mmCIF file with all atom_site columns, C-alpha atoms in Angstrom:
data_model
loop_
_atom_site.group_PDB
_atom_site.id
_atom_site.type_symbol
_atom_site.label_atom_id
_atom_site.label_alt_id
_atom_site.label_comp_id
_atom_site.label_asym_id
_atom_site.label_entity_id
_atom_site.label_seq_id
_atom_site.pdbx_PDB_ins_code
_atom_site.Cartn_x
_atom_site.Cartn_y
_atom_site.Cartn_z
_atom_site.occupancy
_atom_site.B_iso_or_equiv
_atom_site.pdbx_formal_charge
_atom_site.auth_seq_id
_atom_site.auth_comp_id
_atom_site.auth_asym_id
_atom_site.auth_atom_id
_atom_site.pdbx_PDB_model_num
ATOM 1   C CA . UNK A 1 1   ? -0.165  0.196   0.139  1.00 0.00 ? 1   UNK A CA 1
ATOM 2   C CA . UNK A 1 2   ? 1.407   3.768   -0.747 1.00 0.00 ? 2   UNK A CA 1
ATOM 3   C CA . UNK A 1 3   ? 1.781   5.598   1.920  1.00 0.00 ? 3   UNK A CA 1
ATOM 4   C CA . UNK A 1 4   ? -1.075  8.232   0.587  1.00 0.00 ? 4   UNK A CA 1
ATOM 5   C CA . UNK A 1 5   ? -3.367  4.992   0.599  1.00 0.00 ? 5   UNK A CA 1
ATOM 6   C CA . UNK A 1 6   ? -2.309  3.977   4.399  1.00 0.00 ? 6   UNK A CA 1
ATOM 7   C CA . UNK A 1 7   ? -2.994  7.394   5.516  1.00 0.00 ? 7   UNK A CA 1
ATOM 8   C CA . UNK A 1 8   ? -6.580  8.090   3.679  1.00 0.00 ? 8   UNK A CA 1
ATOM 9   C CA . UNK A 1 9   ? -7.603  4.057   5.002  1.00 0.00 ? 9   UNK A CA 1
ATOM 10  C CA . UNK A 1 10  ? -6.369  5.478   8.456  1.00 0.00 ? 10  UNK A CA 1
ATOM 11  C CA . UNK A 1 11  ? -8.383  8.624   8.021  1.00 0.00 ? 11  UNK A CA 1
ATOM 12  C CA . UNK A 1 12  ? -11.009 6.609   7.411  1.00 0.00 ? 12  UNK A CA 1
ATOM 13  C CA . UNK A 1 13  ? -10.851 3.920   9.683  1.00 0.00 ? 13  UNK A CA 1
ATOM 14  C CA . UNK A 1 14  ? -10.549 7.161   12.521 1.00 0.00 ? 14  UNK A CA 1
ATOM 15  C CA . UNK A 1 15  ? -13.768 8.363   10.948 1.00 0.00 ? 15  UNK A CA 1
ATOM 16  C CA . UNK A 1 16  ? -15.295 5.323   11.172 1.00 0.00 ? 16  UNK A CA 1
ATOM 17  C CA . UNK A 1 17  ? -14.028 5.054   14.682 1.00 0.00 ? 17  UNK A CA 1
ATOM 18  C CA . UNK A 1 18  ? -15.283 7.964   16.370 1.00 0.00 ? 18  UNK A CA 1
ATOM 19  C CA . UNK A 1 19  ? -18.784 7.384   15.403 1.00 0.00 ? 19  UNK A CA 1
ATOM 20  C CA . UNK A 1 20  ? -18.544 3.834   17.710 1.00 0.00 ? 20  UNK A CA 1
ATOM 21  C CA . UNK A 1 21  ? -16.786 4.961   20.421 1.00 0.00 ? 21  UNK A CA 1
ATOM 22  C CA . UNK A 1 22  ? -20.131 6.670   21.947 1.00 0.00 ? 22  UNK A CA 1
ATOM 23  C CA . UNK A 1 23  ? -22.504 4.213   21.935 1.00 0.00 ? 23  UNK A CA 1
ATOM 24  C CA . UNK A 1 24  ? -19.650 2.240   23.375 1.00 0.00 ? 24  UNK A CA 1
ATOM 25  C CA . UNK A 1 25  ? -18.780 4.061   25.962 1.00 0.00 ? 25  UNK A CA 1
ATOM 26  C CA . UNK A 1 26  ? -22.741 4.800   26.607 1.00 0.00 ? 26  UNK A CA 1
ATOM 27  C CA . UNK A 1 27  ? -23.372 0.870   26.339 1.00 0.00 ? 27  UNK A CA 1
ATOM 28  C CA . UNK A 1 28  ? -21.385 1.011   29.920 1.00 0.00 ? 28  UNK A CA 1
ATOM 29  C CA . UNK A 1 29  ? -22.762 3.387   31.928 1.00 0.00 ? 29  UNK A CA 1
ATOM 30  C CA . UNK A 1 30  ? -25.055 1.684   33.444 1.00 0.00 ? 30  UNK A CA 1
ATOM 31  C CA . UNK A 1 31  ? -23.172 1.655   36.647 1.00 0.00 ? 31  UNK A CA 1
ATOM 32  C CA . UNK A 1 32  ? -21.241 4.207   37.968 1.00 0.00 ? 32  UNK A CA 1
ATOM 33  C CA . UNK A 1 33  ? -17.217 3.716   36.058 1.00 0.00 ? 33  UNK A CA 1
ATOM 34  C CA . UNK A 1 34  ? -13.696 5.720   36.853 1.00 0.00 ? 34  UNK A CA 1
ATOM 35  C CA . UNK A 1 35  ? -11.998 6.038   33.709 1.00 0.00 ? 35  UNK A CA 1
ATOM 36  C CA . UNK A 1 36  ? -9.200  3.114   34.128 1.00 0.00 ? 36  UNK A CA 1
ATOM 37  C CA . UNK A 1 37  ? -12.227 0.886   34.863 1.00 0.00 ? 37  UNK A CA 1
ATOM 38  C CA . UNK A 1 38  ? -14.147 2.010   31.447 1.00 0.00 ? 38  UNK A CA 1
ATOM 39  C CA . UNK A 1 39  ? -10.617 1.152   29.392 1.00 0.00 ? 39  UNK A CA 1
ATOM 40  C CA . UNK A 1 40  ? -10.478 -1.926  30.713 1.00 0.00 ? 40  UNK A CA 1
ATOM 41  C CA . UNK A 1 41  ? -13.842 -3.206  30.534 1.00 0.00 ? 41  UNK A CA 1
ATOM 42  C CA . UNK A 1 42  ? -13.946 -2.186  26.840 1.00 0.00 ? 42  UNK A CA 1
ATOM 43  C CA . UNK A 1 43  ? -10.915 -3.604  26.741 1.00 0.00 ? 43  UNK A CA 1
ATOM 44  C CA . UNK A 1 44  ? -11.964 -6.887  27.533 1.00 0.00 ? 44  UNK A CA 1
ATOM 45  C CA . UNK A 1 45  ? -15.161 -6.682  25.066 1.00 0.00 ? 45  UNK A CA 1
ATOM 46  C CA . UNK A 1 46  ? -12.437 -5.653  21.917 1.00 0.00 ? 46  UNK A CA 1
ATOM 47  C CA . UNK A 1 47  ? -12.793 -1.998  21.778 1.00 0.00 ? 47  UNK A CA 1
ATOM 48  C CA . UNK A 1 48  ? -9.556  -0.454  23.007 1.00 0.00 ? 48  UNK A CA 1
ATOM 49  C CA . UNK A 1 49  ? -10.052 3.522   23.841 1.00 0.00 ? 49  UNK A CA 1
ATOM 50  C CA . UNK A 1 50  ? -6.769  4.995   24.174 1.00 0.00 ? 50  UNK A CA 1
ATOM 51  C CA . UNK A 1 51  ? -7.736  7.897   27.928 1.00 0.00 ? 51  UNK A CA 1
ATOM 52  C CA . UNK A 1 52  ? -6.172  10.416  25.678 1.00 0.00 ? 52  UNK A CA 1
ATOM 53  C CA . UNK A 1 53  ? -9.957  10.207  23.882 1.00 0.00 ? 53  UNK A CA 1
ATOM 54  C CA . UNK A 1 54  ? -12.066 8.759   26.679 1.00 0.00 ? 54  UNK A CA 1
ATOM 55  C CA . UNK A 1 55  ? -11.865 11.547  28.978 1.00 0.00 ? 55  UNK A CA 1
ATOM 56  C CA . UNK A 1 56  ? -12.549 14.384  26.927 1.00 0.00 ? 56  UNK A CA 1
ATOM 57  C CA . UNK A 1 57  ? -15.194 12.122  25.796 1.00 0.00 ? 57  UNK A CA 1
ATOM 58  C CA . UNK A 1 58  ? -16.441 11.605  28.989 1.00 0.00 ? 58  UNK A CA 1
ATOM 59  C CA . UNK A 1 59  ? -16.494 15.392  29.772 1.00 0.00 ? 59  UNK A CA 1
ATOM 60  C CA . UNK A 1 60  ? -18.561 15.840  26.497 1.00 0.00 ? 60  UNK A CA 1
ATOM 61  C CA . UNK A 1 61  ? -20.972 13.686  27.327 1.00 0.00 ? 61  UNK A CA 1
ATOM 62  C CA . UNK A 1 62  ? -21.419 14.645  30.281 1.00 0.00 ? 62  UNK A CA 1
ATOM 63  C CA . UNK A 1 63  ? -21.991 18.189  29.257 1.00 0.00 ? 63  UNK A CA 1
ATOM 64  C CA . UNK A 1 64  ? -24.366 16.959  27.229 1.00 0.00 ? 64  UNK A CA 1
ATOM 65  C CA . UNK A 1 65  ? -26.703 15.833  29.930 1.00 0.00 ? 65  UNK A CA 1
ATOM 66  C CA . UNK A 1 66  ? -25.606 12.346  29.056 1.00 0.00 ? 66  UNK A CA 1
ATOM 67  C CA . UNK A 1 67  ? -22.917 11.370  32.197 1.00 0.00 ? 67  UNK A CA 1
ATOM 68  C CA . UNK A 1 68  ? -23.299 12.872  35.428 1.00 0.00 ? 68  UNK A CA 1
ATOM 69  C CA . UNK A 1 69  ? -20.339 12.082  37.530 1.00 0.00 ? 69  UNK A CA 1
ATOM 70  C CA . UNK A 1 70  ? -19.046 12.565  41.532 1.00 0.00 ? 70  UNK A CA 1
ATOM 71  C CA . UNK A 1 71  ? -15.752 12.567  42.958 1.00 0.00 ? 71  UNK A CA 1
ATOM 72  C CA . UNK A 1 72  ? -15.192 9.293   45.518 1.00 0.00 ? 72  UNK A CA 1
ATOM 73  C CA . UNK A 1 73  ? -12.522 9.459   47.673 1.00 0.00 ? 73  UNK A CA 1
ATOM 74  C CA . UNK A 1 74  ? -13.165 7.516   49.957 1.00 0.00 ? 74  UNK A CA 1
ATOM 75  C CA . UNK A 1 75  ? -9.664  4.599   48.428 1.00 0.00 ? 75  UNK A CA 1
ATOM 76  C CA . UNK A 1 76  ? -6.685  5.394   47.873 1.00 0.00 ? 76  UNK A CA 1
ATOM 77  C CA . UNK A 1 77  ? -6.697  8.292   45.431 1.00 0.00 ? 77  UNK A CA 1
ATOM 78  C CA . UNK A 1 78  ? -9.883  10.002  44.187 1.00 0.00 ? 78  UNK A CA 1
ATOM 79  C CA . UNK A 1 79  ? -12.075 9.091   41.186 1.00 0.00 ? 79  UNK A CA 1
ATOM 80  C CA . UNK A 1 80  ? -13.887 10.382  39.573 1.00 0.00 ? 80  UNK A CA 1
ATOM 81  C CA . UNK A 1 81  ? -17.066 7.922   39.041 1.00 0.00 ? 81  UNK A CA 1
ATOM 82  C CA . UNK A 1 82  ? -19.572 8.390   35.723 1.00 0.00 ? 82  UNK A CA 1
ATOM 83  C CA . UNK A 1 83  ? -22.853 6.633   35.135 1.00 0.00 ? 83  UNK A CA 1
ATOM 84  C CA . UNK A 1 84  ? -25.529 7.200   32.708 1.00 0.00 ? 84  UNK A CA 1
ATOM 85  C CA . UNK A 1 85  ? -28.558 9.983   33.245 1.00 0.00 ? 85  UNK A CA 1
ATOM 86  C CA . UNK A 1 86  ? -31.695 9.135   33.099 1.00 0.00 ? 86  UNK A CA 1
ATOM 87  C CA . UNK A 1 87  ? -32.140 11.145  29.462 1.00 0.00 ? 87  UNK A CA 1
ATOM 88  C CA . UNK A 1 88  ? -28.715 9.383   28.610 1.00 0.00 ? 88  UNK A CA 1
ATOM 89  C CA . UNK A 1 89  ? -30.165 5.848   29.291 1.00 0.00 ? 89  UNK A CA 1
ATOM 90  C CA . UNK A 1 90  ? -32.975 6.951   26.208 1.00 0.00 ? 90  UNK A CA 1
ATOM 91  C CA . UNK A 1 91  ? -30.912 8.800   24.028 1.00 0.00 ? 91  UNK A CA 1
ATOM 92  C CA . UNK A 1 92  ? -28.683 5.099   24.426 1.00 0.00 ? 92  UNK A CA 1
ATOM 93  C CA . UNK A 1 93  ? -31.507 2.933   24.126 1.00 0.00 ? 93  UNK A CA 1
ATOM 94  C CA . UNK A 1 94  ? -31.838 4.132   21.220 1.00 0.00 ? 94  UNK A CA 1
ATOM 95  C CA . UNK A 1 95  ? -28.810 4.668   19.548 1.00 0.00 ? 95  UNK A CA 1
ATOM 96  C CA . UNK A 1 96  ? -28.510 0.478   20.708 1.00 0.00 ? 96  UNK A CA 1
ATOM 97  C CA . UNK A 1 97  ? -31.700 0.752   18.599 1.00 0.00 ? 97  UNK A CA 1
ATOM 98  C CA . UNK A 1 98  ? -30.548 2.554   15.827 1.00 0.00 ? 98  UNK A CA 1
ATOM 99  C CA . UNK A 1 99  ? -26.834 0.822   15.769 1.00 0.00 ? 99  UNK A CA 1
ATOM 100 C CA . UNK A 1 100 ? -29.014 -2.516  15.626 1.00 0.00 ? 100 UNK A CA 1
ATOM 101 C CA . UNK A 1 101 ? -31.038 -1.371  12.298 1.00 0.00 ? 101 UNK A CA 1
ATOM 102 C CA . UNK A 1 102 ? -28.290 0.112   10.815 1.00 0.00 ? 102 UNK A CA 1
ATOM 103 C CA . UNK A 1 103 ? -25.456 -2.950  11.561 1.00 0.00 ? 103 UNK A CA 1
ATOM 104 C CA . UNK A 1 104 ? -27.818 -5.540  10.250 1.00 0.00 ? 104 UNK A CA 1
ATOM 105 C CA . UNK A 1 105 ? -28.662 -3.916  7.126  1.00 0.00 ? 105 UNK A CA 1
ATOM 106 C CA . UNK A 1 106 ? -24.896 -3.256  6.544  1.00 0.00 ? 106 UNK A CA 1
ATOM 107 C CA . UNK A 1 107 ? -24.402 -7.358  7.028  1.00 0.00 ? 107 UNK A CA 1
ATOM 108 C CA . UNK A 1 108 ? -26.787 -7.479  4.133  1.00 0.00 ? 108 UNK A CA 1
ATOM 109 C CA . UNK A 1 109 ? -25.089 -5.310  1.836  1.00 0.00 ? 109 UNK A CA 1
ATOM 110 C CA . UNK A 1 110 ? -21.457 -6.889  2.607  1.00 0.00 ? 110 UNK A CA 1
ATOM 111 C CA . UNK A 1 111 ? -22.907 -10.379 1.855  1.00 0.00 ? 111 UNK A CA 1
ATOM 112 C CA . UNK A 1 112 ? -25.035 -9.482  -1.161 1.00 0.00 ? 112 UNK A CA 1
ATOM 113 C CA . UNK A 1 113 ? -21.178 -7.537  -2.221 1.00 0.00 ? 113 UNK A CA 1
ATOM 114 C CA . UNK A 1 114 ? -20.083 -11.487 -1.724 1.00 0.00 ? 114 UNK A CA 1
ATOM 115 C CA . UNK A 1 115 ? -22.250 -13.074 -4.557 1.00 0.00 ? 115 UNK A CA 1
#
């Protein structure tokens, strides 16, 4: 693959990935989680996310009212825990339904292309 093609592929993969990270994060936030635990939880399920990507995303989702946070100071070091809000759960359920329909349609398209 030539350099320009690699750059294009990287750019397209990044674009595709960005759209999936929001729903990935929201899917894990029914119960309170702190950032590092969320990174581990996602990675165990095959979704790698860099902390430098995760923390700004968590702040954005909180600013949008989809997550709420609280500081836990009882442990060895303070941790900020995030959890979906009621609105966040409603939005997540709609995103999940949309994703399921979209991915089913994509599966049909890709299978059709193979035959």
